[in-house]
Coordinates of C-alpha atoms and ligand atoms in Angstrom, one line a residue:
M1451 CA 25.0 -15.1 -7.4
P1452 CA 22.9 -18.3 -7.0
L1453 CA 21.2 -18.8 -3.6
L1454 CA 20.3 -21.8 -1.6
I1455 CA 17.9 -21.4 1.3
K1456 CA 17.9 -24.5 3.5
N1457 CA 15.6 -25.8 6.2
G1458 CA 13.1 -23.0 6.1
R1459 CA 9.3 -23.3 6.8
I1460 CA 7.8 -22.1 3.6
I1461 CA 4.5 -20.2 3.9
T1462 CA 2.4 -19.2 0.9
A1463 CA -1.3 -18.2 0.7
D1464 CA -2.3 -21.8 0.7
A1465 CA 0.6 -24.0 1.8
D1466 CA 2.9 -24.5 4.8
Y1467 CA 5.8 -27.0 4.6
H1468 CA 9.5 -27.4 5.1
A1469 CA 11.8 -27.5 2.0
D1470 CA 14.9 -26.1 0.4
I1471 CA 14.7 -23.4 -2.2
Y1472 CA 17.3 -22.8 -4.9
C1473 CA 17.3 -19.5 -6.9
A1474 CA 19.3 -18.7 -10.0
S1475 CA 19.0 -16.1 -12.7
E1476 CA 16.6 -14.0 -10.6
Q1477 CA 14.0 -16.8 -10.3
I1478 CA 13.2 -19.7 -8.0
T1479 CA 14.4 -22.7 -10.0
R1480 CA 14.0 -25.6 -7.5
I1481 CA 12.0 -26.4 -4.4
E1482 CA 12.8 -29.8 -3.0
E1483 CA 12.7 -31.5 0.4
T1484 CA 16.5 -31.4 0.4
I1485 CA 18.9 -29.8 -2.1
D1486 CA 22.6 -30.8 -1.7
A1487 CA 24.7 -27.7 -1.7
G1488 CA 27.6 -29.7 -3.0
S1489 CA 25.8 -30.3 -6.3
L1490 CA 25.4 -26.5 -7.0
P1491 CA 27.8 -24.0 -8.5
D1492 CA 30.7 -23.0 -6.3
D1493 CA 29.6 -19.4 -5.9
T1494 CA 26.2 -20.4 -4.5
E1495 CA 25.4 -18.6 -1.2
V1496 CA 23.8 -20.9 1.3
I1497 CA 21.5 -19.6 4.0
D1498 CA 20.3 -21.7 6.8
A1499 CA 16.7 -20.8 7.6
C1500 CA 16.1 -23.3 10.3
G1501 CA 13.6 -22.0 12.8
K1502 CA 12.6 -19.2 10.3
Y1503 CA 9.6 -18.7 8.0
V1504 CA 10.2 -18.2 4.3
F1505 CA 7.5 -15.9 2.9
P1506 CA 7.1 -14.6 -0.6
G1507 CA 8.3 -11.0 -0.9
F1508 CA 5.6 -8.7 0.5
I1509 CA 3.7 -6.4 -1.9
D1510 CA 2.5 -2.9 -0.9
P1511 CA -0.3 -2.1 -3.3
H1512 CA -0.7 1.6 -2.2
V1513 CA 2.2 3.9 -1.6
H1514 CA 3.0 7.6 -2.3
V1515 CA 6.6 8.5 -2.9
H1516 CA 6.6 11.4 -5.3
L1517 CA 3.6 13.3 -4.0
P1518 CA 3.1 17.0 -4.6
F1519 CA 0.0 17.4 -2.4
M1520 CA -1.7 20.1 -0.3
G1521 CA 0.8 22.8 -1.1
T1522 CA 3.9 20.7 -0.3
S1523 CA 5.7 17.5 -1.4
A1524 CA 6.2 14.2 0.4
K1525 CA 9.6 13.8 2.0
D1526 CA 10.7 10.4 0.6
D1527 CA 12.2 9.7 -2.8
H1528 CA 12.5 6.2 -4.3
E1529 CA 15.9 5.8 -2.8
S1530 CA 14.7 6.2 0.8
A1531 CA 11.2 4.7 0.4
S1532 CA 12.4 1.5 -1.3
R1533 CA 15.1 1.0 1.3
A1534 CA 12.5 1.3 4.0
A1535 CA 10.2 -1.1 2.1
I1536 CA 12.9 -3.7 1.7
V1537 CA 14.2 -3.6 5.2
G1538 CA 10.6 -4.2 6.3
G1539 CA 10.1 -7.1 4.0
T1540 CA 8.3 -5.4 1.1
T1541 CA 9.9 -6.3 -2.3
T1542 CA 7.4 -4.7 -4.7
Y1543 CA 5.3 -1.6 -4.3
I1544 CA 2.7 0.1 -6.5
E1545 CA 2.8 3.9 -6.4
M1546 CA -0.1 6.2 -7.0
I1547 CA 0.5 8.6 -9.9
C1548 CA -1.3 11.8 -8.7
P1549 CA -1.2 14.3 -11.6
A1550 CA -1.8 18.0 -11.3
P1551 CA -5.4 18.9 -12.3
D1552 CA -4.4 20.1 -15.8
Q1553 CA -1.5 17.6 -16.4
E1554 CA -1.8 15.3 -19.4
P1555 CA -1.6 11.6 -18.3
M1556 CA 1.5 10.9 -20.5
S1557 CA 3.3 13.7 -18.9
A1558 CA 2.3 12.5 -15.4
F1559 CA 3.4 8.9 -16.2
N1560 CA 6.8 10.1 -17.5
E1561 CA 7.2 12.3 -14.4
W1562 CA 6.5 9.5 -11.9
Q1563 CA 8.4 6.9 -13.9
G1564 CA 11.4 9.2 -14.1
K1565 CA 11.5 9.6 -10.4
A1566 CA 11.5 5.8 -9.8
Q1567 CA 13.7 4.6 -12.6
G1568 CA 17.3 3.9 -11.4
Q1569 CA 16.3 5.0 -7.9
S1570 CA 14.1 2.4 -6.5
S1571 CA 15.8 -0.7 -5.0
C1572 CA 12.6 -2.7 -4.9
D1573 CA 10.5 -3.6 -7.9
Y1574 CA 7.6 -1.2 -8.6
S1575 CA 4.6 -0.4 -10.7
F1576 CA 2.1 2.4 -10.8
H1577 CA -1.7 3.0 -10.6
L1578 CA -2.4 5.7 -13.2
G1579 CA -4.2 8.6 -11.4
V1580 CA -6.9 10.1 -13.6
V1581 CA -7.7 13.7 -12.7
R1582 CA -7.9 15.5 -16.1
F1583 CA -10.3 13.9 -18.5
D1584 CA -10.8 15.1 -22.0
D1585 CA -10.1 13.7 -25.5
I1586 CA -6.4 14.1 -25.1
A1587 CA -6.4 12.3 -21.8
R1588 CA -8.7 9.6 -23.1
D1589 CA -6.2 8.8 -26.0
Q1590 CA -3.2 8.9 -23.8
I1591 CA -4.8 6.7 -21.1
R1592 CA -5.3 4.0 -23.8
T1593 CA -1.7 4.4 -25.0
I1594 CA -0.3 4.1 -21.5
V1595 CA -2.3 0.9 -20.9
R1596 CA -1.4 -0.6 -24.2
D1597 CA 2.3 0.3 -24.4
Y1598 CA 3.6 1.1 -21.0
G1599 CA 2.4 -1.9 -18.8
I1600 CA -0.1 0.0 -16.6
A1601 CA -3.2 -2.1 -15.7
S1602 CA -4.9 0.0 -13.0
F1603 CA -6.4 3.4 -12.7
K1604 CA -6.7 5.6 -9.6
V1605 CA -9.5 8.1 -8.9
F1606 CA -10.3 10.3 -6.0
L1607 CA -13.9 10.8 -5.0
A1608 CA -12.4 13.1 -2.3
Y1609 CA -10.2 16.3 -2.3
K1610 CA -12.6 18.7 -3.9
G1611 CA -11.0 21.2 -6.3
A1612 CA -7.7 19.2 -6.4
L1613 CA -7.7 15.5 -7.3
N1614 CA -11.5 14.9 -7.2
I1615 CA -13.1 13.3 -10.3
S1616 CA -16.7 14.3 -11.4
D1617 CA -19.4 11.7 -11.7
E1618 CA -19.6 12.2 -15.5
N1619 CA -15.9 11.4 -15.7
L1620 CA -16.1 8.5 -13.3
F1621 CA -18.7 6.9 -15.4
D1622 CA -16.7 7.4 -18.6
L1623 CA -13.5 6.2 -17.1
L1624 CA -15.1 3.0 -15.7
T1625 CA -16.5 2.3 -19.1
I1626 CA -13.0 2.6 -20.6
G1627 CA -11.7 0.4 -17.8
K1628 CA -14.3 -2.2 -18.5
E1629 CA -13.4 -2.2 -22.2
L1630 CA -9.6 -2.4 -21.6
G1631 CA -9.8 -4.9 -18.7
V1632 CA -8.3 -2.4 -16.3
I1633 CA -9.3 -2.2 -12.6
T1634 CA -10.0 1.2 -11.2
T1635 CA -8.8 1.9 -7.6
A1636 CA -10.7 4.7 -5.8
H1637 CA -10.3 6.8 -2.7
C1638 CA -13.9 6.7 -1.5
E1639 CA -15.1 9.7 0.5
N1640 CA -17.7 12.2 -0.6
A1641 CA -15.8 15.4 -1.5
T1642 CA -18.8 17.7 -1.3
A1643 CA -19.9 16.5 2.1
I1644 CA -16.3 16.9 3.4
A1645 CA -16.0 20.5 2.1
A1646 CA -19.2 21.4 3.8
M1647 CA -18.4 19.8 7.1
Q1648 CA -14.9 21.4 7.1
H1649 CA -16.4 24.8 6.5
K1650 CA -18.9 24.4 9.3
L1651 CA -16.3 23.2 11.9
L1652 CA -13.9 26.0 11.0
K1653 CA -16.7 28.5 11.4
E1654 CA -17.3 27.2 14.9
G1655 CA -13.7 27.7 15.8
K1656 CA -12.8 24.0 15.7
T1657 CA -9.4 24.2 14.1
G1658 CA -7.2 21.4 15.7
P1659 CA -6.3 18.0 14.3
E1660 CA -8.9 16.4 16.5
W1661 CA -11.6 17.8 14.2
H1662 CA -10.2 16.0 11.1
E1663 CA -12.2 12.9 11.8
P1664 CA -15.5 14.6 12.6
S1665 CA -15.1 16.5 9.3
R1666 CA -15.2 13.2 7.4
P1667 CA -17.2 10.7 9.6
V1668 CA -17.8 7.1 8.7
R1669 CA -21.0 7.8 6.7
V1670 CA -18.9 10.0 4.3
E1671 CA -16.7 7.0 3.6
A1672 CA -19.6 4.6 3.4
E1673 CA -21.3 6.8 0.9
G1674 CA -18.1 6.8 -1.1
V1675 CA -17.9 3.0 -1.2
H1676 CA -21.6 2.8 -2.1
H1677 CA -21.1 5.4 -4.8
L1678 CA -18.2 3.5 -6.4
A1679 CA -20.0 0.2 -6.2
T1680 CA -23.1 1.7 -7.9
F1681 CA -21.0 3.1 -10.8
A1682 CA -19.2 -0.3 -11.0
E1683 CA -22.5 -2.1 -11.2
L1684 CA -23.8 0.2 -13.9
T1685 CA -20.7 -0.1 -16.1
G1686 CA -19.7 -3.6 -15.3
A1687 CA -16.2 -2.3 -14.4
H1688 CA -13.9 -3.9 -11.8
V1689 CA -13.1 -1.6 -8.9
Y1690 CA -11.0 -1.5 -5.8
A1691 CA -11.7 0.7 -2.8
V1692 CA -8.4 1.8 -1.2
H1693 CA -7.6 2.4 2.5
T1694 CA -11.0 1.3 3.9
S1695 CA -11.2 2.3 7.5
C1696 CA -14.5 1.4 9.2
A1697 CA -17.4 -1.0 9.7
A1698 CA -19.8 1.3 7.9
A1699 CA -17.7 1.2 4.7
I1700 CA -17.0 -2.5 5.0
N1701 CA -20.8 -3.1 5.3
E1702 CA -21.4 -1.3 2.0
A1703 CA -18.6 -3.3 0.3
R1704 CA -19.9 -6.6 1.6
A1705 CA -23.4 -5.8 0.4
A1706 CA -22.0 -4.9 -3.1
Q1707 CA -19.8 -8.0 -3.3
A1708 CA -22.9 -10.1 -2.3
R1709 CA -24.9 -8.7 -5.2
G1710 CA -22.1 -9.5 -7.6
V1711 CA -20.4 -6.2 -8.0
K1712 CA -16.7 -6.7 -8.9
L1713 CA -15.4 -4.8 -6.0
W1714 CA -12.2 -5.6 -4.1
V1715 CA -11.3 -3.9 -0.8
E1716 CA -8.0 -2.7 0.6
S1717 CA -7.3 -1.5 4.1
V1718 CA -4.0 -0.1 5.4
I1719 CA -2.0 -0.9 8.5
P1720 CA -2.6 2.4 10.3
H1721 CA -6.3 1.7 10.4
F1722 CA -5.6 -1.6 12.2
A1723 CA -2.9 -0.3 14.5
L1724 CA -4.1 3.2 15.5
D1725 CA -7.3 4.9 16.3
K1726 CA -9.0 8.3 16.5
T1727 CA -7.5 9.1 19.9
H1728 CA -4.0 9.3 18.4
A1729 CA -5.2 12.3 16.4
E1730 CA -6.7 13.9 19.5
Q1731 CA -3.4 14.3 21.3
D1732 CA -2.4 17.7 22.8
N1733 CA 0.2 20.1 21.5
F1734 CA -0.6 19.5 17.9
E1735 CA 0.9 15.9 18.3
G1736 CA -2.3 14.7 16.8
A1737 CA -1.3 16.1 13.4
K1738 CA 1.2 13.2 13.0
Y1739 CA -1.9 11.0 12.9
V1740 CA -4.0 12.9 10.3
M1741 CA -4.7 10.8 7.2
S1742 CA -7.8 10.3 5.0
P1743 CA -10.0 8.5 5.6
P1744 CA -9.2 9.4 9.2
L1745 CA -8.3 7.1 12.1
R1746 CA -11.5 5.8 13.6
D1747 CA -13.0 4.8 16.9
R1748 CA -11.3 1.6 18.1
E1749 CA -14.7 -0.3 17.9
N1750 CA -14.1 -0.5 14.1
H1751 CA -11.1 -2.7 14.5
D1752 CA -13.0 -5.9 15.1
A1753 CA -15.0 -5.3 11.9
L1754 CA -11.7 -4.8 10.0
W1755 CA -10.2 -8.0 11.3
A1756 CA -13.3 -10.0 10.6
A1757 CA -13.5 -8.6 7.1
L1758 CA -9.9 -9.5 6.5
Y1759 CA -10.4 -13.0 7.8
S1760 CA -13.5 -13.6 5.7
G1761 CA -12.1 -12.2 2.5
V1762 CA -14.2 -9.0 2.2
I1763 CA -10.9 -7.2 2.6
S1764 CA -8.3 -8.6 0.1
T1765 CA -5.2 -6.5 0.8
I1766 CA -3.4 -4.6 3.5
G1767 CA -1.2 -1.8 2.2
T1768 CA 0.2 1.3 3.8
D1769 CA -0.9 4.4 2.0
H1770 CA 2.6 5.6 2.9
A1771 CA 2.5 9.4 2.5
P1772 CA 5.4 10.9 4.4
F1773 CA 5.2 14.5 5.5
D1774 CA 7.4 16.0 8.2
F1775 CA 5.9 17.1 11.5
K1776 CA 8.0 20.2 11.5
G1777 CA 7.6 22.4 8.4
Q1778 CA 4.9 20.4 6.8
K1779 CA 2.2 19.0 9.2
D1780 CA 2.5 22.3 11.0
M1781 CA 1.2 24.2 7.9
G1782 CA -2.1 23.3 9.5
K1783 CA -1.4 24.6 13.0
D1784 CA -4.4 26.9 12.9
N1785 CA -6.5 25.0 10.5
F1786 CA -6.7 21.2 10.4
T1787 CA -7.8 21.2 6.7
L1788 CA -4.2 22.4 5.8
I1789 CA -2.4 19.5 7.6
P1790 CA -0.9 17.4 4.8
N1791 CA -2.6 14.0 5.0
G1792 CA -0.6 10.8 5.6
I1793 CA 0.8 8.4 8.1
P1794 CA 4.0 6.8 6.9
S1795 CA 4.4 3.0 7.5
I1796 CA 6.1 1.4 4.6
Q1797 CA 8.9 -0.1 6.8
E1798 CA 6.6 -1.2 9.6
R1799 CA 3.6 -2.7 7.8
V1800 CA 4.7 -6.3 7.7
D1801 CA 5.9 -6.5 11.3
L1802 CA 2.8 -4.7 12.6
L1803 CA 0.5 -7.1 10.7
Y1804 CA 2.5 -10.0 12.0
N1805 CA 2.3 -8.8 15.6
L1806 CA -1.3 -7.5 15.6
G1807 CA -2.7 -10.2 13.4
V1808 CA -0.7 -13.5 13.5
R1809 CA 0.8 -13.3 17.0
T1810 CA -2.6 -12.5 18.5
G1811 CA -4.3 -15.4 16.6
R1812 CA -6.6 -13.0 14.7
I1813 CA -5.3 -14.3 11.3
D1814 CA -3.2 -17.4 10.4
L1815 CA 0.0 -17.4 8.5
N1816 CA -1.6 -18.2 5.2
T1817 CA -4.0 -15.3 5.5
F1818 CA -1.1 -13.1 6.5
V1819 CA 0.7 -13.9 3.2
R1820 CA -2.5 -13.7 1.2
V1821 CA -3.4 -10.2 2.3
A1822 CA 0.1 -8.7 2.4
S1823 CA 1.4 -10.2 -0.8
T1824 CA -0.5 -12.8 -2.9
N1825 CA -3.8 -11.1 -3.4
A1826 CA -2.2 -7.8 -4.5
A1827 CA -0.2 -9.8 -7.1
Q1828 CA -3.3 -11.5 -8.4
I1829 CA -5.6 -8.5 -8.4
F1830 CA -3.0 -6.2 -10.1
G1831 CA -1.5 -8.7 -12.5
L1832 CA 2.0 -9.0 -11.0
T1833 CA 2.2 -12.5 -12.4
N1834 CA 5.7 -13.5 -11.2
K1835 CA 5.2 -12.1 -7.7
G1836 CA 3.3 -13.0 -4.5
T1837 CA 4.1 -16.7 -4.2
I1838 CA 6.9 -19.2 -3.8
A1839 CA 6.9 -21.5 -6.8
V1840 CA 9.3 -22.7 -9.4
G1841 CA 9.4 -20.0 -12.1
A1842 CA 8.4 -17.2 -9.8
D1843 CA 10.7 -14.2 -9.2
A1844 CA 13.0 -15.0 -6.3
D1845 CA 11.5 -12.3 -4.0
L1846 CA 11.8 -13.9 -0.6
V1847 CA 11.7 -12.9 3.0
I1848 CA 13.4 -15.1 5.6
Y1849 CA 11.5 -14.1 8.7
D1850 CA 12.7 -14.6 12.3
P1851 CA 9.5 -14.9 14.4
D1852 CA 11.4 -14.4 17.6
H1853 CA 13.5 -11.3 17.0
E1854 CA 12.5 -8.4 19.3
H1855 CA 12.9 -4.8 18.3
R1856 CA 11.7 -1.3 19.1
I1857 CA 10.4 1.0 16.4
S1858 CA 12.2 4.4 16.3
V1859 CA 12.6 7.3 14.0
T1860 CA 16.3 7.0 14.6
T1861 CA 16.5 3.6 12.9
Q1862 CA 13.9 4.1 10.1
E1863 CA 14.9 4.5 6.5
S1864 CA 12.2 6.9 5.6
R1865 CA 13.3 10.6 5.5
V1866 CA 10.3 11.8 7.5
D1867 CA 11.0 13.4 10.9
Y1868 CA 8.8 11.2 13.1
N1869 CA 7.5 7.7 13.4
A1870 CA 3.8 7.2 14.2
F1871 CA 4.7 4.0 16.1
E1872 CA 7.6 5.4 18.1
G1873 CA 8.6 3.1 21.0
W1874 CA 6.4 0.2 20.0
D1875 CA 8.1 -3.1 20.9
L1876 CA 7.6 -5.8 18.2
T1877 CA 8.5 -9.4 17.9
G1878 CA 9.4 -10.7 14.5
R1879 CA 11.6 -9.3 11.7
A1880 CA 12.7 -9.9 8.2
E1881 CA 16.2 -11.4 8.6
V1882 CA 17.1 -11.7 4.9
V1883 CA 15.2 -10.1 2.0
T1884 CA 15.8 -10.9 -1.7
V1885 CA 14.5 -9.1 -4.7
R1886 CA 14.8 -11.3 -7.9
G1887 CA 17.5 -13.4 -6.2
S1888 CA 19.7 -10.6 -4.9
I1889 CA 20.1 -10.2 -1.2
M1890 CA 18.9 -6.6 -0.4
A1891 CA 18.6 -6.6 3.4
R1892 CA 20.1 -8.6 6.2
A1893 CA 19.3 -8.3 9.9
G1894 CA 17.3 -5.1 9.5
R1895 CA 19.9 -3.3 7.4
F1896 CA 19.8 -2.5 3.7
V1897 CA 22.8 -4.2 2.0
G1898 CA 21.6 -4.3 -1.6
E1899 CA 22.6 -2.6 -4.9
P1900 CA 20.8 0.8 -4.7
G1901 CA 18.5 1.5 -7.6
R1902 CA 18.3 -2.1 -8.8
G1903 CA 14.5 -2.2 -8.8
M1904 CA 12.6 -2.8 -12.0
H1905 CA 9.4 -1.3 -13.4
I1906 CA 7.2 -4.4 -13.6
K1907 CA 4.9 -4.1 -16.7
R1908 CA 1.5 -5.5 -16.1
Q1909 CA -1.2 -6.7 -18.5
P1910 CA -4.9 -5.9 -18.0
N1911 CA -6.6 -8.9 -16.3
H1912 CA -10.1 -7.6 -15.4
F1913 CA -12.3 -8.4 -18.4
Ligands
LIG402 O1 -4.1 10.6 4.0 C1 -3.8 10.1 2.9 N1 -4.4 9.1 2.5 N2 -2.8 10.7 2.2 C2 -2.4 10.4 0.9 C3 -3.3 10.8 -0.2 C4 -4.4 9.8 -0.3 O2 -5.6 10.1 0.0 O3 -4.2 8.6 -0.6
LIG403 ZN1 -6.5 8.3 -0.6
LIG404 ZN1 -3.1 7.1 -1.0

């Protein structure tokens, strides 16, 4: 059904103006000062956005939905994760394919694609996780890039003995990435140092979730970013450090960017909203706040905001990785290294960033859109997403900056049994969310056609 959005304040990465937007056949087809509803087809739905912002649909560049990990499997599927995303204003997400160590890349791609197809209500793409690396894998990686619309890889410098990639393979993969114009995203923490630190702490009887952060301190992450940047410099590959958490890692990234390394930096909303003390709570409550890299000392927050504002950090995602408190996180009751890592936030990301960033004056509205949508579209080749322009996909968020609400596990769409932001009072909410012109959420409720999301094929753009 055609859609006319009238009287909204349109915010993109570089513009701020009032206009009407007309959408037909899944795209934005007109943006004009005034569009007369009487001149449009009879079945056009008209929405008055007076007093509201109109943002491009937000993009989450880092989510886990299907995630067999640390002896268990994440709680969401694409049905629940995409509903949560949409209600929170996210219209496209990029999921990490995390293959088993011996799994062929094609089999992993088919497995992850099979879980999303017909289930996701928002549009989606994948970063191809590379764990196995031999001649078969090399061939299949090339095929997946060429024929299946995947334009980014994912590697883990962490998780020794599970997802971790060796230096030899990292060098080879980056060389292939350079040749194909594919960007490589990386979890940057030194796996060997973490394993040694974990061993030492456990031997000392330090088993609770509060020891997760000391087992992977900021230098471990800074070394990871430095490591990735060095390999990118040597190969000429374009790389992207995911979920960057602290000043030490940011400093390494800034130095690499300054010497011309093609390095982009992501952070994720838990690292702006939460800190190390959350993982230090009694009665094993801290386990809800175990993710990697870990939540840090609050002093790091200023460095993150400054890096966001200055452009050292390009994107804010979630690293949504939903594991229940009961039955999953408690697998690590006597040993913090067995707590499945992850803090779910796919529904809360946009509102948290709006509250902590825009409402406090730390970032302006254009930066907000840039880091939560536009930059991800540009870096990852989502060419019709991330902006409001004629010809772009009609992925739009009509945002009420004054709506007040309280976060609660009882109203979340994710299937996980807790909410890390329980009881937080926020101002601002997505009132209407469209994905390719279809209204998918209204007033905080999912109202769309389930499973309507499309796999968005991407072309390599990092030559
Ligand atoms: O804690 C995290 N980040 N969990 C998900 C796996 C990963 O490292 O991205
Ligand atoms: Zn990670
Ligand atoms: Zn992740």
